Every structure is written in C-alpha cells, then in structure tokens.
C-alpha cells in the first residue's frame, strides 16, 4: 500500500489544486517519452489511448491523495492493477512498464519544482514533505503493479499452455474437428485461416536438467521468433516425437515456393546463430488441423531422409533440410510397386562392380563426361564403356530426360534405404551385445 500522506499547508494545497487541473503538459511529456520505449513503440491506436488515459489517471490519483490527505482506496488500487494486467496482453515488457512509472514520477516532480520557482516560500515544504512522499508513493505503486503484472503473466502462461495442449490433441488426434480447431487457434489470438509451415528442430539439450529444460525451450523460441521476424506469440510451439515443432505463419498470397525458400533462409540463419541446433526439417505450407499435421510429418521426414552432404572448413554441411527437396522421392516411396521398380534398377547395376559408383559420379558431375571421368580417375573411353554397359543392362537411354529422372530417384532411394539398413544393423548389433552382456551377468 502507498505510504501515509503528509499534511500540507493551505497555501500549497491551493497551488496543487490549481496544478492538478492543468497538469496535462506533464501527462503529454510522459506519454511522448513512453512511445520510444520497448513495447510501447508498437502499440495499436486503441492501446495508445489506453496508455494515455492510464498516465492521466495516475497523475490525477497522486494529486488527489495529497489534496485528500489519504491513500487511494481498494477499488482505485484494483483499477491500477487492471492497467498492469492489460500491459501483459499488449506485450509491454515489465521493465518498460516500471520505467514508465519512474518517468511519470519525474515529470510530476518537475511540475512541482516549477511551483517552487514561482513561489520560493513553498520550496522547503516541497523538498522535505512532498518529495519524500512522491518517491515512496511511486515506489509502492510500482511494487503493486509489478505484482499484478507478474500474476497476470503467470495466469496467461498457464492458460496458453492449456490451449496449446488442446491444439496438439486436435491436430494429431482429431484433425477433422474443424470448428474446435478454429476456436482454439483464435483463442490463442491467431488467424486460423492463415497457412503455416511446420519446422521440426533437433536440439542438443544434454546440458539442461529436466527441471530447467522448459525455460531453455522458451529462450530458444524467443530467439527463433527474432530470426523468423515474427512476434513470439505468433510462433506456435509443441514437443512432438522427441523434437521441438514450430508452426510458422506464412505470408498470405505468396506462393508455396517463396514461403518455402524464405523459411529455409531464416532457418539457416538460426542454425548459424544457435549451435545447439543439430538439424531443422521444413514441411510444406498447409492449413487447417489436417494440413498442420501433414506439414509436421513432412518436416520430420525431411530431417530423417534428406541427403546429408559432407561439409568442409570453408563450407560447413547444412543443418536445414527441406521436404520440398525430397518430395518426389517421398511420393514414389508411398507407391509400393513404383518403389520396387526403381529400387530394382539400382540393384541390377549393383551386380557389376563400379557401375553404381559411375552412375552416381555422373549425376554428381551434372552428367558431364569429362568431369565424371576426372572424378573417377578413369580414361574417358573407360567411362563411355561403363555408361554404355548401364544402358545395355537397363535398356535405358542416358540422353532421355525420363530415364535421367528415373535413375536419379533410384539412386537417392537406394541411398536412403542403405542408410536405414545400416542404422538398423547397428541397433541390432547393439541389442545383441546387450543381451550377451545380460546373459554373462546372469551366470
């Protein structure tokens, strides 16, 4: 509660009563200064009016306390707390709000010193009676609004967390409930009709204990919002299948291609700035609960199946993987017959040494024969023989665009299959070793 109000002389009371009716300049100066502070500088017109009204109310309240000789009543304190609670929803940081109170106190004191300049007889009373009260009063009010602000922030976090859990359940378990999806997204203050792109982020959190992991994710999400140039509240975040998933708002009216490229550029900047990011998968733009879920699946596949290029000191390997880069292979993978056909092409070449390596080098060199021969370290005639042998075995034409596309996808699919098989063999070997160890321990 604010401190006891000092008794003031009739002379000062008369001056303050007049000043209280004409203190608009102090309010306007405070308001103009606030608009340069973080959080205040991006407010809507309606929110700015609320700020101006709250400054005027605070100034009137201080004068009224001095003139009445008593601290503000509980309903007035509740109204002050309501101002603080609204600042949470207006995204005004607490430090900016407290700074606003200090600026207001300074402007009111500046106004009072003008009284002393005009009437030196009041200087002693203003300095030794009013000045200490002003400092104590605004210190107590700042503590009051900070408590209200933090309480509202806590309530908002719990409420938002509940909504995010509800959104998670809808997207992954009830994607056909369009009405509840729309209501939940809008309750979060977001546009349910705006398309979004999902990101699946692999984060290294080994140095964070479970008790502080959520706080680390909060900090990372704030940094991600800055890199993607969006407000933190616009970045929808969930934890799914051991990865951090973001749904990023797209630019309405832009093509899928442009949104995909823009997201990839921002994600690359994020990986450069944040060494804890092991990899990021990017899904395709989509909308609605089912579309959000599909984009997440695509982002996860991009992380799991995108080809991993080896980096160098001059050009590190990318940690950003786009589903759009493997979209054709994934569509093929979903068709069992087509998949078997394309895999069989690579398997047929595997029956003769060097043919697969030759074809891979040929694609890596952009189908340029001289560069391919140099990469393989063979004579051009040897390369010609191998390419002709590939055509003979497969009945293919390496100058036919359709065959080039087929063989390119076949090699990529074989690479993914080989990598998956290698991982499976490693897990099986590890499991056998664990079983053997357990048996040894039992004996």
XYZ file of N, CA, C and O in Angstrom, residues 178-322:
580
model
N -12.937 -29.366 -37.319
C -12.549 -28.045 -37.825
C -13.033 -26.912 -36.922
O -12.332 -25.910 -36.742
N -14.221 -27.068 -36.339
C -14.788 -25.991 -35.517
C -13.951 -25.764 -34.263
O -13.598 -24.627 -33.929
N -13.602 -26.851 -33.567
C -12.787 -26.709 -32.342
C -11.385 -26.237 -32.672
O -10.775 -25.482 -31.913
N -10.852 -26.686 -33.788
C -9.526 -26.214 -34.212
C -9.544 -24.703 -34.400
O -8.672 -23.988 -33.902
N -10.543 -24.220 -35.124
C -10.636 -22.774 -35.367
C -10.793 -22.001 -34.054
O -10.132 -20.987 -33.823
N -11.652 -22.503 -33.164
C -11.873 -21.830 -31.883
C -10.590 -21.784 -31.054
O -10.271 -20.761 -30.435
N -9.850 -22.873 -31.040
C -8.628 -22.941 -30.237
C -7.563 -22.007 -30.783
O -6.902 -21.287 -30.023
N -7.371 -22.018 -32.093
C -6.372 -21.141 -32.707
C -6.728 -19.675 -32.472
O -5.869 -18.855 -32.125
N -7.998 -19.340 -32.625
C -8.416 -17.957 -32.418
C -8.316 -17.555 -30.950
O -8.036 -16.387 -30.636
N -8.525 -18.501 -30.022
C -8.365 -18.206 -28.602
C -6.915 -17.863 -28.270
O -6.643 -17.122 -27.323
N -5.993 -18.384 -29.064
C -4.579 -18.049 -28.903
C -4.235 -16.711 -29.542
O -3.075 -16.287 -29.517
N -5.233 -16.046 -30.122
C -5.005 -14.751 -30.750
C -4.424 -14.854 -32.144
O -3.806 -13.912 -32.639
N -4.641 -15.998 -32.811
C -4.059 -16.245 -34.128
C -5.158 -16.381 -35.178
O -6.316 -16.624 -34.861
N -4.764 -16.241 -36.438
C -5.675 -16.374 -37.571
C -5.711 -17.840 -38.010
O -4.713 -18.368 -38.515
N -6.853 -18.488 -37.805
C -6.964 -19.917 -38.128
C -6.955 -20.175 -39.629
O -6.735 -21.316 -40.059
N -7.197 -19.146 -40.444
C -7.233 -19.341 -41.896
C -5.874 -19.122 -42.552
O -5.713 -19.400 -43.739
N -4.909 -18.638 -41.784
C -3.588 -18.340 -42.358
C -2.780 -19.627 -42.513
O -2.609 -20.378 -41.552
N -2.263 -19.920 -43.716
C -1.436 -21.124 -43.890
C -0.173 -21.050 -43.038
O 0.342 -19.951 -42.756
N 0.320 -22.206 -42.649
C 1.542 -22.270 -41.845
C 2.482 -23.350 -42.371
O 2.061 -24.267 -43.073
N 3.736 -23.206 -42.007
C 4.777 -24.183 -42.347
C 5.320 -24.745 -41.047
O 5.619 -24.002 -40.105
N 5.439 -26.074 -40.978
C 5.965 -26.727 -39.778
C 7.472 -26.888 -39.859
O 8.025 -27.177 -40.925
N 8.132 -26.682 -38.729
C 9.556 -26.949 -38.587
C 9.738 -27.999 -37.501
O 9.106 -27.903 -36.439
N 10.569 -28.996 -37.751
C 10.940 -29.979 -36.743
C 12.403 -29.732 -36.394
O 13.277 -29.829 -37.256
N 12.658 -29.385 -35.145
C 14.001 -28.961 -34.730
C 14.602 -29.994 -33.789
O 14.016 -30.325 -32.752
N 15.772 -30.498 -34.161
C 16.564 -31.347 -33.275
C 17.465 -30.440 -32.448
O 18.329 -29.746 -33.001
N 17.260 -30.437 -31.123
C 18.045 -29.579 -30.237
C 18.913 -30.425 -29.314
O 18.485 -31.467 -28.820
N 20.123 -29.953 -29.094
C 21.012 -30.603 -28.137
C 20.758 -29.979 -26.762
O 21.204 -28.868 -26.479
N 20.026 -30.704 -25.919
C 19.680 -30.203 -24.584
C 20.322 -31.048 -23.486
O 19.839 -31.095 -22.352
N 21.434 -31.685 -23.816
C 22.055 -32.581 -22.849
C 22.558 -31.854 -21.616
O 22.631 -32.431 -20.537
N 22.937 -30.585 -21.766
C 23.471 -29.833 -20.623
C 22.380 -29.144 -19.810
O 22.667 -28.347 -18.923
N 21.107 -29.444 -20.118
C 19.989 -28.852 -19.378
C 19.249 -29.939 -18.609
O 18.768 -30.913 -19.205
N 19.170 -29.762 -17.305
C 18.406 -30.706 -16.489
C 16.929 -30.603 -16.840
O 16.468 -29.548 -17.282
N 16.176 -31.693 -16.653
C 14.743 -31.653 -16.982
C 14.000 -30.507 -16.307
O 13.051 -29.963 -16.871
N 14.432 -30.117 -15.105
C 13.737 -29.067 -14.365
C 13.858 -27.700 -15.018
O 13.017 -26.825 -14.798
N 14.912 -27.493 -15.820
C 15.106 -26.181 -16.456
C 14.970 -26.262 -17.979
O 15.218 -25.282 -18.676
N 14.590 -27.440 -18.479
C 14.519 -27.617 -19.929
C 13.441 -26.744 -20.563
O 13.637 -26.170 -21.631
N 12.291 -26.603 -19.883
C 11.208 -25.784 -20.428
C 11.650 -24.324 -20.547
O 11.317 -23.646 -21.521
N 12.397 -23.858 -19.554
C 12.902 -22.487 -19.613
C 13.869 -22.315 -20.783
O 13.858 -21.286 -21.470
N 14.694 -23.329 -21.036
C 15.630 -23.272 -22.168
C 14.871 -23.243 -23.491
O 15.253 -22.527 -24.424
N 13.785 -24.016 -23.569
C 12.968 -24.014 -24.789
C 12.306 -22.661 -24.991
O 12.168 -22.186 -26.131
N 11.880 -22.023 -23.904
C 11.280 -20.690 -24.001
C 12.284 -19.694 -24.584
O 11.946 -18.903 -25.465
N 13.504 -19.742 -24.074
C 14.533 -18.813 -24.575
C 14.849 -19.087 -26.038
O 15.030 -18.154 -26.829
N 14.918 -20.373 -26.393
C 15.195 -20.701 -27.787
C 14.072 -20.218 -28.692
O 14.313 -19.707 -29.789
N 12.821 -20.376 -28.240
C 11.676 -19.935 -29.041
C 11.706 -18.430 -29.264
O 11.378 -17.947 -30.355
N 12.118 -17.674 -28.252
C 12.232 -16.218 -28.419
C 13.277 -15.880 -29.474
O 13.074 -15.001 -30.322
N 14.423 -16.578 -29.420
C 15.460 -16.347 -30.426
C 14.995 -16.741 -31.816
O 15.280 -16.049 -32.798
N 14.252 -17.849 -31.902
C 13.730 -18.289 -33.203
C 12.761 -17.260 -33.772
O 12.787 -16.967 -34.979
N 11.912 -16.698 -32.917
C 10.956 -15.684 -33.383
C 11.686 -14.481 -33.975
O 11.250 -13.923 -34.994
N 12.788 -14.096 -33.349
C 13.569 -12.962 -33.892
C 14.134 -13.306 -35.263
O 14.103 -12.480 -36.184
N 14.656 -14.517 -35.410
C 15.249 -14.893 -36.699
C 14.194 -15.018 -37.793
O 14.474 -14.721 -38.962
N 12.999 -15.457 -37.429
C 11.937 -15.594 -38.431
C 11.122 -14.304 -38.581
O 10.157 -14.270 -39.333
N 11.536 -13.283 -37.820
C 10.954 -11.937 -37.934
C 9.452 -11.945 -37.686
O 8.668 -11.369 -38.444
N 9.048 -12.624 -36.618
C 7.645 -12.653 -36.230
C 7.559 -12.419 -34.724
O 8.554 -12.569 -33.995
N 6.383 -12.048 -34.257
C 6.182 -11.868 -32.823
C 6.209 -13.231 -32.130
O 5.745 -14.228 -32.700
N 6.750 -13.283 -30.900
C 6.838 -14.586 -30.208
C 5.508 -15.305 -30.092
O 5.449 -16.527 -30.232
N 4.415 -14.570 -29.859
C 3.113 -15.213 -29.709
C 2.598 -15.816 -31.016
O 1.699 -16.662 -30.997
N 3.159 -15.377 -32.149
C 2.728 -15.915 -33.444
C 3.404 -17.243 -33.763
O 3.024 -17.929 -34.702
N 4.403 -17.607 -32.955
C 5.148 -18.846 -33.170
C 4.524 -19.941 -32.304
O 4.746 -19.985 -31.098
N 3.736 -20.821 -32.913
C 3.082 -21.894 -32.171
C 4.087 -23.028 -31.967
O 4.706 -23.496 -32.922
N 4.227 -23.451 -30.702
C 5.274 -24.415 -30.373
C 4.709 -25.603 -29.605
O 3.889 -25.439 -28.696
N 5.140 -26.828 -30.003
C 4.788 -28.040 -29.257
C 5.997 -28.972 -29.268
O 6.940 -28.784 -30.047
N 5.977 -29.973 -28.397
C 7.015 -31.008 -28.371
C 6.386 -32.279 -28.917
O 5.379 -32.761 -28.401
N 6.965 -32.815 -29.990
C 6.345 -33.952 -30.676
C 7.413 -34.917 -31.161
O 8.343 -34.528 -31.875
N 7.288 -36.163 -30.737
C 8.215 -37.233 -31.163
C 9.672 -36.820 -30.964
O 10.514 -36.924 -31.863
N 9.946 -36.359 -29.745
C 11.309 -36.016 -29.318
C 11.920 -34.857 -30.098
O 13.145 -34.714 -30.147
N 11.059 -34.049 -30.715
C 11.570 -32.870 -31.423
C 10.705 -31.662 -31.093
O 9.516 -31.781 -30.796
N 11.327 -30.507 -31.153
C 10.601 -29.262 -30.974
C 9.971 -28.885 -32.315
O 10.667 -28.794 -33.326
N 8.662 -28.698 -32.310
C 7.935 -28.380 -33.539
C 7.410 -26.953 -33.470
O 6.807 -26.549 -32.472
N 7.676 -26.184 -34.518
C 7.114 -24.843 -34.672
C 6.165 -24.846 -35.865
O 6.433 -25.499 -36.877
N 5.081 -24.097 -35.742
C 4.256 -23.790 -36.911
C 4.415 -22.305 -37.197
O 3.991 -21.457 -36.401
N 5.039 -21.981 -38.318
C 5.323 -20.598 -38.678
C 4.233 -20.039 -39.579
O 3.814 -20.703 -40.526
N 3.780 -18.820 -39.317
C 2.792 -18.209 -40.217
C 3.423 -17.875 -41.557
O 4.567 -17.398 -41.628
N 2.716 -18.129 -42.636
C 3.201 -17.804 -43.980
C 2.721 -16.408 -44.375
O 1.848 -15.818 -43.738
N 3.301 -15.898 -45.432
C 2.861 -14.622 -45.984
C 1.670 -14.891 -46.889
O 1.799 -15.592 -47.896
N 0.525 -14.370 -46.507
C -0.683 -14.640 -47.277
C -0.542 -14.105 -48.701
O -0.101 -12.978 -48.909
N -0.909 -14.923 -49.668
C -0.834 -14.508 -51.066
C 0.454 -14.906 -51.750
O 0.520 -14.957 -52.978
N 1.513 -15.211 -50.965
C 2.762 -15.673 -51.563
C 2.655 -17.146 -51.946
O 1.903 -17.905 -51.330
N 3.428 -17.551 -52.928
C 3.396 -18.938 -53.397
C 4.031 -19.875 -52.373
O 4.775 -19.447 -51.478
N 3.773 -21.175 -52.524
C 4.416 -22.170 -51.674
C 5.920 -22.108 -51.818
O 6.664 -22.235 -50.840
N 6.376 -21.891 -53.047
C 7.814 -21.862 -53.306
C 8.493 -20.722 -52.568
O 9.541 -20.904 -51.923
N 7.910 -19.529 -52.633
C 8.523 -18.371 -51.981
C 8.494 -18.515 -50.465
O 9.468 -18.189 -49.784
N 7.382 -19.016 -49.916
C 7.326 -19.239 -48.472
C 8.327 -20.293 -48.038
O 8.970 -20.164 -46.991
N 8.484 -21.341 -48.854
C 9.445 -22.402 -48.553
C 10.869 -21.860 -48.539
O 11.651 -22.127 -47.622
N 11.219 -21.063 -49.536
C 12.563 -20.516 -49.627
C 12.836 -19.531 -48.497
O 13.923 -19.531 -47.892
N 11.852 -18.671 -48.197
C 12.017 -17.686 -47.126
C 12.252 -18.395 -45.790
O 13.134 -18.020 -45.009
N 11.465 -19.443 -45.543
C 11.618 -20.186 -44.291
C 12.986 -20.846 -44.207
O 13.633 -20.837 -43.154
N 13.450 -21.406 -45.320
C 14.761 -22.055 -45.343
C 15.878 -21.055 -45.070
O 16.836 -21.351 -44.345
N 15.774 -19.866 -45.623
C 16.800 -18.829 -45.405
C 16.855 -18.432 -43.934
O 17.939 -18.313 -43.341
N 15.687 -18.216 -43.331
C 15.654 -17.846 -41.915
C 16.153 -18.986 -41.032
O 16.848 -18.754 -40.038
N 15.789 -20.220 -41.396
C 16.235 -21.375 -40.614
C 17.754 -21.518 -40.673
O 18.393 -21.861 -39.668
N 18.327 -21.259 -41.838
C 19.784 -21.329 -41.978
C 20.459 -20.298 -41.078
O 21.483 -20.572 -40.437
N 19.875 -19.095 -41.016
C 20.430 -18.054 -40.141
C 20.337 -18.477 -38.676
O 21.242 -18.219 -37.876
N 19.236 -19.148 -38.324
C 19.060 -19.622 -36.956
C 20.116 -20.665 -36.595
O 20.679 -20.631 -35.497
N 20.401 -21.595 -37.502
C 21.402 -22.622 -37.204
C 22.796 -22.010 -37.058
O 23.608 -22.503 -36.269
N 23.073 -20.953 -37.811
C 24.382 -20.298 -37.678
C 24.513 -19.593 -36.333
O 25.602 -19.522 -35.766
N 23.400 -19.086 -35.829
C 23.431 -18.333 -34.568
C 23.285 -19.228 -33.345
O 23.683 -18.840 -32.251
N 22.725 -20.413 -33.532
C 22.415 -21.287 -32.399
C 23.087 -22.651 -32.564
O 22.573 -23.521 -33.266
N 24.251 -22.853 -31.933
C 24.980 -24.118 -32.114
C 24.253 -25.332 -31.541
O 24.579 -26.465 -31.894
N 23.260 -25.134 -30.671
C 22.524 -26.277 -30.110
C 21.619 -26.942 -31.135
O 21.143 -28.054 -30.914
N 21.371 -26.277 -32.263
C 20.512 -26.861 -33.299
C 21.307 -27.913 -34.071
O 22.290 -27.588 -34.733
N 20.876 -29.146 -33.983
C 21.542 -30.220 -34.721
C 21.029 -30.283 -36.158
O 21.808 -30.509 -37.089
N 19.732 -30.108 -36.332
C 19.151 -30.097 -37.675
C 17.737 -29.528 -37.597
O 17.102 -29.539 -36.545
N 17.272 -29.027 -38.744
C 15.918 -28.494 -38.858
C 15.279 -29.074 -40.109
O 15.862 -29.005 -41.190
N 14.094 -29.639 -39.962
C 13.320 -30.111 -41.110
C 12.190 -29.142 -41.392
O 11.557 -28.630 -40.466
N 11.939 -28.865 -42.651
C 10.913 -27.893 -43.046
C 9.854 -28.600 -43.891
O 10.161 -29.193 -44.925
N 8.597 -28.537 -43.428
C 7.485 -29.100 -44.185
C 6.974 -28.122 -45.231
O 7.528 -27.038 -45.407
N 5.923 -28.507 -45.919
C 5.318 -27.648 -46.930
C 4.191 -26.816 -46.319
O 3.588 -27.199 -45.316
N 3.921 -25.682 -46.923
C 2.846 -24.804 -46.476
C 1.508 -25.540 -46.542
O 1.211 -26.216 -47.528
N 0.701 -25.393 -45.488
C -0.603 -26.043 -45.456
C -1.491 -25.311 -44.462
O -1.024 -24.423 -43.749
N -2.761 -25.673 -44.395
C -3.687 -25.001 -43.486
C -4.685 -25.993 -42.918
O -4.862 -27.101 -43.439
N -5.341 -25.586 -41.821
C -6.284 -26.463 -41.151
C -5.561 -27.494 -40.300
O -4.357 -27.712 -40.447
N -6.284 -28.153 -39.402
C -5.671 -29.123 -38.496
C -4.965 -30.243 -39.258
O -3.823 -30.607 -38.954
N -5.639 -30.801 -40.263
C -5.017 -31.881 -41.032
C -3.806 -31.379 -41.808
O -2.803 -32.086 -41.942
N -3.886 -30.146 -42.311
C -2.749 -29.559 -43.025
C -1.566 -29.297 -42.107
O -0.412 -29.517 -42.485
N -1.836 -28.852 -40.867
C -0.758 -28.639 -39.901
C -0.070 -29.971 -39.584
O 1.159 -30.030 -39.499
N -0.879 -31.024 -39.397
C -0.309 -32.333 -39.094
C 0.532 -32.847 -40.265
O 1.616 -33.403 -40.071
N 0.037 -32.662 -41.489
C 0.775 -33.111 -42.675
C 2.106 -32.391 -42.786
O 3.138 -32.999 -43.120
N 2.118 -31.087 -42.502
C 3.361 -30.326 -42.592
C 4.381 -30.804 -41.563
O 5.587 -30.848 -41.837
N 3.904 -31.202 -40.375
C 4.807 -31.746 -39.357
C 5.413 -33.068 -39.833
O 6.622 -33.292 -39.698
N 4.594 -33.944 -40.395
C 5.103 -35.224 -40.895
C 6.155 -34.999 -41.976
O 7.167 -35.706 -42.037
N 5.912 -34.019 -42.820
C 6.880 -33.698 -43.874
C 8.178 -33.172 -43.284
O 9.275 -33.527 -43.741
N 8.067 -32.316 -42.266
C 9.265 -31.777 -41.621
C 10.081 -32.889 -40.970
O 11.322 -32.898 -41.045
N 9.392 -33.832 -40.341
C 10.092 -34.963 -39.717
C 10.776 -35.840 -40.764
O 11.906 -36.309 -40.569
N 10.101 -36.072 -41.877
C 10.708 -36.860 -42.950
C 11.913 -36.143 -43.540
O 12.905 -36.776 -43.921
N 11.828 -34.822 -43.631
C 12.954 -34.054 -44.164
C 14.184 -34.235 -43.284
O 15.309 -34.393 -43.784
N 13.978 -34.247 -41.964
C 15.099 -34.468 -41.047
C 15.637 -35.886 -41.182
O 16.847 -36.112 -41.201
N 14.725 -36.852 -41.305
C 15.135 -38.257 -41.303
C 15.725 -38.732 -42.627
O 16.630 -39.580 -42.639
N 15.217 -38.215 -43.758
C 15.564 -38.794 -45.049
C 16.326 -37.875 -45.994
O 16.800 -38.332 -47.033
N 16.420 -36.581 -45.679
C 17.127 -35.680 -46.601
C 18.589 -36.098 -46.700
O 19.196 -36.494 -45.701
N 19.175 -36.029 -47.894
C 20.586 -36.412 -48.050
C 21.485 -35.504 -47.238
O 21.274 -34.295 -47.154
N 22.494 -36.084 -46.604
C 23.431 -35.327 -45.774
C 24.744 -35.125 -46.535
O 25.502 -36.058 -46.727
N 24.953 -33.904 -46.996
C 26.198 -33.598 -47.691
C 27.307 -33.376 -46.663
O 27.081 -32.779 -45.614
N 28.493 -33.869 -46.958
C 29.632 -33.664 -46.061
C 30.156 -32.247 -46.217
O 30.361 -31.766 -47.323
N 30.368 -31.600 -45.082
C 30.838 -30.225 -45.111
C 32.351 -30.139 -45.155
O 33.068 -31.129 -45.020
N 32.839 -28.939 -45.358
C 34.275 -28.647 -45.352
C 34.502 -27.473 -44.406
O 33.563 -26.857 -43.901
N 35.762 -27.147 -44.168
C 36.071 -25.996 -43.312
C 35.539 -24.712 -43.919
O 35.073 -23.821 -43.206
N 35.620 -24.616 -45.245
C 35.157 -23.400 -45.916
C 33.642 -23.363 -46.043
O 33.029 -22.299 -46.026
N 33.028 -24.531 -46.196
C 31.576 -24.591 -46.395
C 30.997 -25.732 -45.552
O 30.927 -26.871 -45.991
N 30.600 -25.415 -44.298
C 30.052 -26.456 -43.418
C 28.792 -27.086 -44.004
O 28.072 -26.458 -44.775
N 28.545 -28.320 -43.612
C 27.342 -29.021 -44.090
C 26.095 -28.322 -43.560
O 26.071 -27.832 -42.436
N 25.079 -28.280 -44.387
C 23.846 -27.622 -43.976
C 23.130 -28.444 -42.914
O 23.176 -29.675 -42.919
N 22.486 -27.755 -41.989
C 21.665 -28.417 -40.977
C 20.182 -28.192 -41.247
O 19.339 -28.563 -40.437
N 19.874 -27.582 -42.384
C 18.489 -27.306 -42.760
C 18.095 -28.230 -43.908
O 18.768 -28.266 -44.940
N 17.012 -28.964 -43.726
C 16.577 -29.950 -44.719
C 15.113 -29.699 -45.064
O 14.254 -29.688 -44.189
N 14.853 -29.522 -46.354
C 13.509 -29.175 -46.817
C 12.814 -30.400 -47.406
O 13.402 -31.146 -48.194
